């Protein structure tokens, strides 16, 4: 029973980003723009934000200000996704 609970927990955890991307795809499709690269844009944003967090962690700013570094990583992921698209 514990394994089933772990599987359901992981399913919800991994489904949230995909649901958000699907929702964005639905809105773009309804506006008349077909965008089939949504998952690629999401992957590029995740890669750039992970690279940023790695660099911030090595510089020492990340452990001192974890909330600010995470907020900056989210903003950088958004900007990199916009630039990539």
XYZ file of N, CA, C and O in Angstrom:
340
model
N 0.814 -1.191 0.000
C 0.000 0.000 0.000
C 0.862 1.261 0.000
O 0.471 2.271 -0.574
N 2.035 1.191 0.624
C 2.924 2.343 0.657
C 3.469 2.627 -0.748
O 3.623 3.791 -1.137
N 3.712 1.565 -1.513
C 4.218 1.744 -2.874
C 3.178 2.455 -3.734
O 3.508 3.345 -4.522
N 1.919 2.106 -3.574
C 0.851 2.756 -4.330
C 0.754 4.235 -3.967
O 0.580 5.089 -4.844
N 0.901 4.564 -2.704
C 0.866 5.958 -2.277
C 2.052 6.728 -2.850
O 1.903 7.889 -3.271
N 3.222 6.093 -2.906
C 4.394 6.746 -3.496
C 4.208 6.982 -4.997
O 4.603 8.029 -5.517
N 3.604 6.015 -5.676
C 3.361 6.165 -7.108
C 2.370 7.298 -7.368
O 2.568 8.126 -8.263
N 1.310 7.380 -6.585
C 0.334 8.455 -6.752
C 0.946 9.816 -6.438
O 0.674 10.804 -7.122
N 1.782 9.865 -5.420
C 2.457 11.113 -5.068
C 3.376 11.572 -6.192
O 3.395 12.752 -6.565
N 4.149 10.664 -6.759
C 5.049 11.009 -7.863
C 4.267 11.397 -9.113
O 4.685 12.282 -9.863
N 3.123 10.761 -9.336
C 2.300 11.096 -10.494
C 1.803 12.526 -10.414
O 1.871 13.278 -11.395
N 1.330 12.935 -9.265
C 0.861 14.305 -9.100
C 2.020 15.279 -9.217
O 1.911 16.330 -9.863
N 3.148 14.936 -8.646
C 4.321 15.815 -8.684
C 4.806 16.052 -10.109
O 5.118 17.173 -10.488
N 4.859 15.007 -10.921
C 5.359 15.146 -12.286
C 4.283 15.612 -13.262
O 4.608 16.063 -14.361
N 3.027 15.506 -12.895
C 1.952 15.905 -13.804
C 1.702 17.405 -13.794
O 1.213 17.948 -14.789
N 2.028 18.096 -12.726
C 1.728 19.528 -12.623
C 2.414 20.344 -13.721
O 1.745 21.137 -14.399
N 3.724 20.200 -13.982
C 4.315 20.989 -15.080
C 3.723 20.655 -16.445
O 3.520 21.543 -17.274
N 3.423 19.376 -16.667
C 2.839 19.001 -17.950
C 1.432 19.554 -18.112
O 1.035 19.943 -19.218
N 0.684 19.628 -17.033
C -0.657 20.211 -17.090
C -0.571 21.701 -17.393
O -1.369 22.232 -18.177
N 0.387 22.387 -16.788
C 0.553 23.819 -17.065
C 0.945 24.065 -18.520
O 0.451 24.996 -19.160
N 1.825 23.237 -19.072
C 2.209 23.381 -20.466
C 1.026 23.064 -21.383
O 0.799 23.750 -22.381
N 0.258 22.055 -21.038
C -0.925 21.729 -21.842
C -1.951 22.857 -21.799
O -2.599 23.149 -22.811
N -2.085 23.499 -20.656
C -2.993 24.636 -20.551
C -2.516 25.803 -21.410
O -3.325 26.440 -22.107
N -1.216 26.074 -21.408
C -0.672 27.109 -22.281
C -0.854 26.767 -23.750
O -1.153 27.641 -24.569
N -0.681 25.501 -24.097
C -0.909 25.068 -25.474
C -2.361 25.216 -25.888
O -2.658 25.566 -27.030
N -3.268 24.958 -24.959
C -4.686 25.119 -25.266
C -5.023 26.587 -25.536
O -5.734 26.903 -26.487
N -4.471 27.485 -24.718
C -4.741 28.904 -24.929
C -4.142 29.397 -26.246
O -4.767 30.180 -26.965
N -2.939 28.943 -26.576
C -2.339 29.375 -27.845
C -3.093 28.778 -29.028
O -3.239 29.426 -30.063
N -3.573 27.579 -28.885
C -4.346 26.949 -29.958
C -5.688 27.649 -30.163
O -6.132 27.851 -31.291
N -6.299 28.047 -29.078
C -7.591 28.743 -29.181
C -7.443 30.138 -29.781
O -8.374 30.661 -30.365
N -6.254 30.732 -29.644
C -6.047 32.058 -30.224
C -5.636 31.981 -31.686
O -5.505 33.007 -32.342
N -5.433 30.785 -32.207
C -5.115 30.614 -33.616
C -3.650 30.398 -33.905
O -3.246 30.339 -35.057
N -2.827 30.272 -32.890
C -1.393 30.049 -33.077
C -1.080 28.608 -32.695
O -1.347 28.185 -31.576
N -0.526 27.868 -33.627
C -0.179 26.479 -33.355
C 1.268 26.438 -32.879
O 2.180 26.829 -33.604
N 1.485 25.989 -31.665
C 2.824 25.919 -31.093
C 3.071 24.480 -30.657
O 2.513 24.011 -29.661
N 3.919 23.780 -31.403
C 4.185 22.380 -31.078
C 5.485 22.209 -30.303
O 5.891 21.097 -30.011
N 6.136 23.319 -29.953
C 7.435 23.245 -29.279
C 7.338 23.586 -27.799
O 8.321 24.007 -27.200
N 6.185 23.401 -27.199
C 6.011 23.810 -25.808
C 6.889 23.008 -24.853
O 7.454 23.561 -23.914
N 7.010 21.714 -25.081
C 7.845 20.899 -24.205
C 9.317 21.266 -24.350
O 10.062 21.277 -23.378
N 9.744 21.582 -25.570
C 11.122 22.000 -25.786
C 11.431 23.319 -25.102
O 12.502 23.496 -24.527
N 10.488 24.245 -25.160
C 10.664 25.527 -24.473
C 10.760 25.296 -22.966
O 11.577 25.915 -22.285
N 9.945 24.383 -22.454
C 9.974 24.076 -21.033
C 11.320 23.448 -20.644
O 11.899 23.792 -19.602
N 11.855 22.586 -21.483
C 13.137 21.940 -21.191
C 14.272 22.947 -21.219
O 15.175 22.919 -20.372
N 14.255 23.872 -22.185
C 15.301 24.892 -22.263
C 15.261 25.788 -21.031
O 16.301 26.119 -20.443
N 14.071 26.190 -20.607
C 13.946 27.004 -19.397
C 14.457 26.278 -18.165
O 15.143 26.864 -17.320
N 14.150 24.989 -18.065
C 14.622 24.204 -16.927
C 16.143 24.059 -16.950
O 16.798 24.151 -15.904
N 16.716 23.860 -18.128
C 18.167 23.732 -18.238
C 18.864 25.021 -17.832
O 19.827 25.003 -17.051
N 18.388 26.144 -18.347
C 19.031 27.422 -18.035
C 18.895 27.756 -16.551
O 19.835 28.242 -15.924
N 17.733 27.472 -15.968
C 17.572 27.759 -14.542
C 18.437 26.842 -13.680
O 18.978 27.289 -12.661
N 18.610 25.590 -14.081
C 19.503 24.698 -13.329
C 20.955 25.139 -13.442
O 21.704 25.085 -12.455
N 21.358 25.590 -14.626
C 22.715 26.110 -14.778
C 22.921 27.364 -13.943
O 23.978 27.558 -13.338
N 21.904 28.227 -13.893
C 21.991 29.427 -13.072
C 22.091 29.065 -11.590
O 22.921 29.624 -10.867
N 21.273 28.127 -11.134
C 21.325 27.727 -9.726
C 22.657 27.081 -9.375
O 23.171 27.264 -8.270
N 23.219 26.334 -10.304
C 24.530 25.733 -10.064
C 25.607 26.807 -9.929
O 26.461 26.738 -9.040
N 25.561 27.809 -10.806
C 26.550 28.894 -10.732
C 26.377 29.716 -9.466
O 27.363 30.117 -8.836
N 25.125 29.962 -9.078
C 24.857 30.740 -7.859
C 25.297 29.956 -6.626
O 25.814 30.525 -5.666
N 25.116 28.649 -6.671
C 25.521 27.812 -5.538
C 27.037 27.804 -5.380
O 27.555 27.857 -4.267
N 27.746 27.766 -6.493
C 29.208 27.775 -6.425
C 29.750 29.128 -5.975
O 30.813 29.195 -5.367
N 29.006 30.203 -6.280
C 29.482 31.534 -5.887
C 29.264 31.821 -4.402
O 29.856 32.734 -3.856
N 28.378 31.067 -3.754
C 28.118 31.272 -2.340
C 26.882 32.118 -2.062
O 26.451 32.240 -0.923
N 26.298 32.708 -3.109
C 25.102 33.526 -2.921
C 23.868 32.660 -2.680
O 22.969 33.052 -1.941
N 23.830 31.479 -3.299
C 22.670 30.597 -3.188
C 22.399 30.102 -1.774
O 21.272 30.209 -1.281
N 23.404 29.572 -1.085
C 23.144 29.117 0.286
C 22.811 30.255 1.249
O 22.083 30.057 2.217
N 23.303 31.454 0.963
C 23.012 32.584 1.845
C 21.604 33.127 1.623
O 20.954 33.564 2.570
N 21.116 33.099 0.388
C 19.792 33.628 0.043
C 19.038 32.626 -0.827
O 18.917 32.823 -2.040
N 18.522 31.564 -0.253
C 17.900 30.529 -1.100
C 16.607 30.973 -1.771
O 16.357 30.611 -2.918
N 15.779 31.765 -1.091
C 14.510 32.185 -1.696
C 14.749 33.143 -2.855
O 14.114 33.039 -3.905
N 15.674 34.071 -2.681
C 15.965 35.028 -3.739
C 16.591 34.345 -4.949
O 16.246 34.657 -6.096
N 17.482 33.399 -4.704
C 18.098 32.702 -5.829
C 17.076 31.853 -6.576
O 17.128 31.753 -7.808
N 16.110 31.260 -5.871
C 15.067 30.476 -6.541
C 14.146 31.382 -7.348
O 13.751 31.038 -8.472
N 13.811 32.541 -6.814
C 12.980 33.492 -7.548
C 13.699 33.974 -8.805
O 13.096 34.052 -9.885
N 14.988 34.268 -8.684
C 15.762 34.670 -9.853
C 15.857 33.539 -10.880
O 15.811 33.793 -12.091
N 15.967 32.301 -10.425
C 16.024 31.162 -11.348
C 14.710 31.012 -12.110
O 14.716 30.711 -13.309
N 13.591 31.241 -11.438
C 12.290 31.159 -12.112
C 12.160 32.262 -13.150
O 11.689 32.028 -14.271
N 12.599 33.467 -12.788
C 12.540 34.568 -13.739
C 13.460 34.324 -14.940
O 13.092 34.601 -16.089
N 14.643 33.796 -14.688
C 15.575 33.507 -15.771
C 15.036 32.382 -16.659
O 15.188 32.426 -17.884
N 14.380 31.401 -16.074
C 13.763 30.338 -16.874
C 12.662 30.898 -17.766
O 12.550 30.514 -18.937
N 11.889 31.824 -17.247
C 10.824 32.439 -18.046
C 11.406 33.241 -19.203
O 10.944 33.136 -20.341
N 12.421 34.033 -18.921
C 13.040 34.856 -19.968
C 13.722 33.975 -21.014
O 13.608 34.230 -22.223
N 14.402 32.932 -20.582
C 15.069 32.053 -21.555
C 14.055 31.310 -22.409
O 14.294 31.077 -23.600
N 12.919 30.947 -21.853
C 11.858 30.327 -22.660
C 11.281 31.288 -23.673
O 11.009 30.910 -24.821
N 11.125 32.560 -23.269
C 10.627 33.560 -24.229
C 11.646 33.803 -25.344
O 11.271 33.937 -26.506
N 12.923 33.869 -24.997
C 13.955 34.098 -26.008
C 14.047 32.904 -26.943
O 14.157 33.061 -28.164
N 13.962 31.699 -26.401
C 14.059 30.495 -27.222
C 12.867 30.355 -28.161
O 13.003 29.900 -29.285
N 11.700 30.769 -27.708
C 10.518 30.618 -28.557
C 10.510 31.661 -29.643
O 9.937 31.508 -30.688
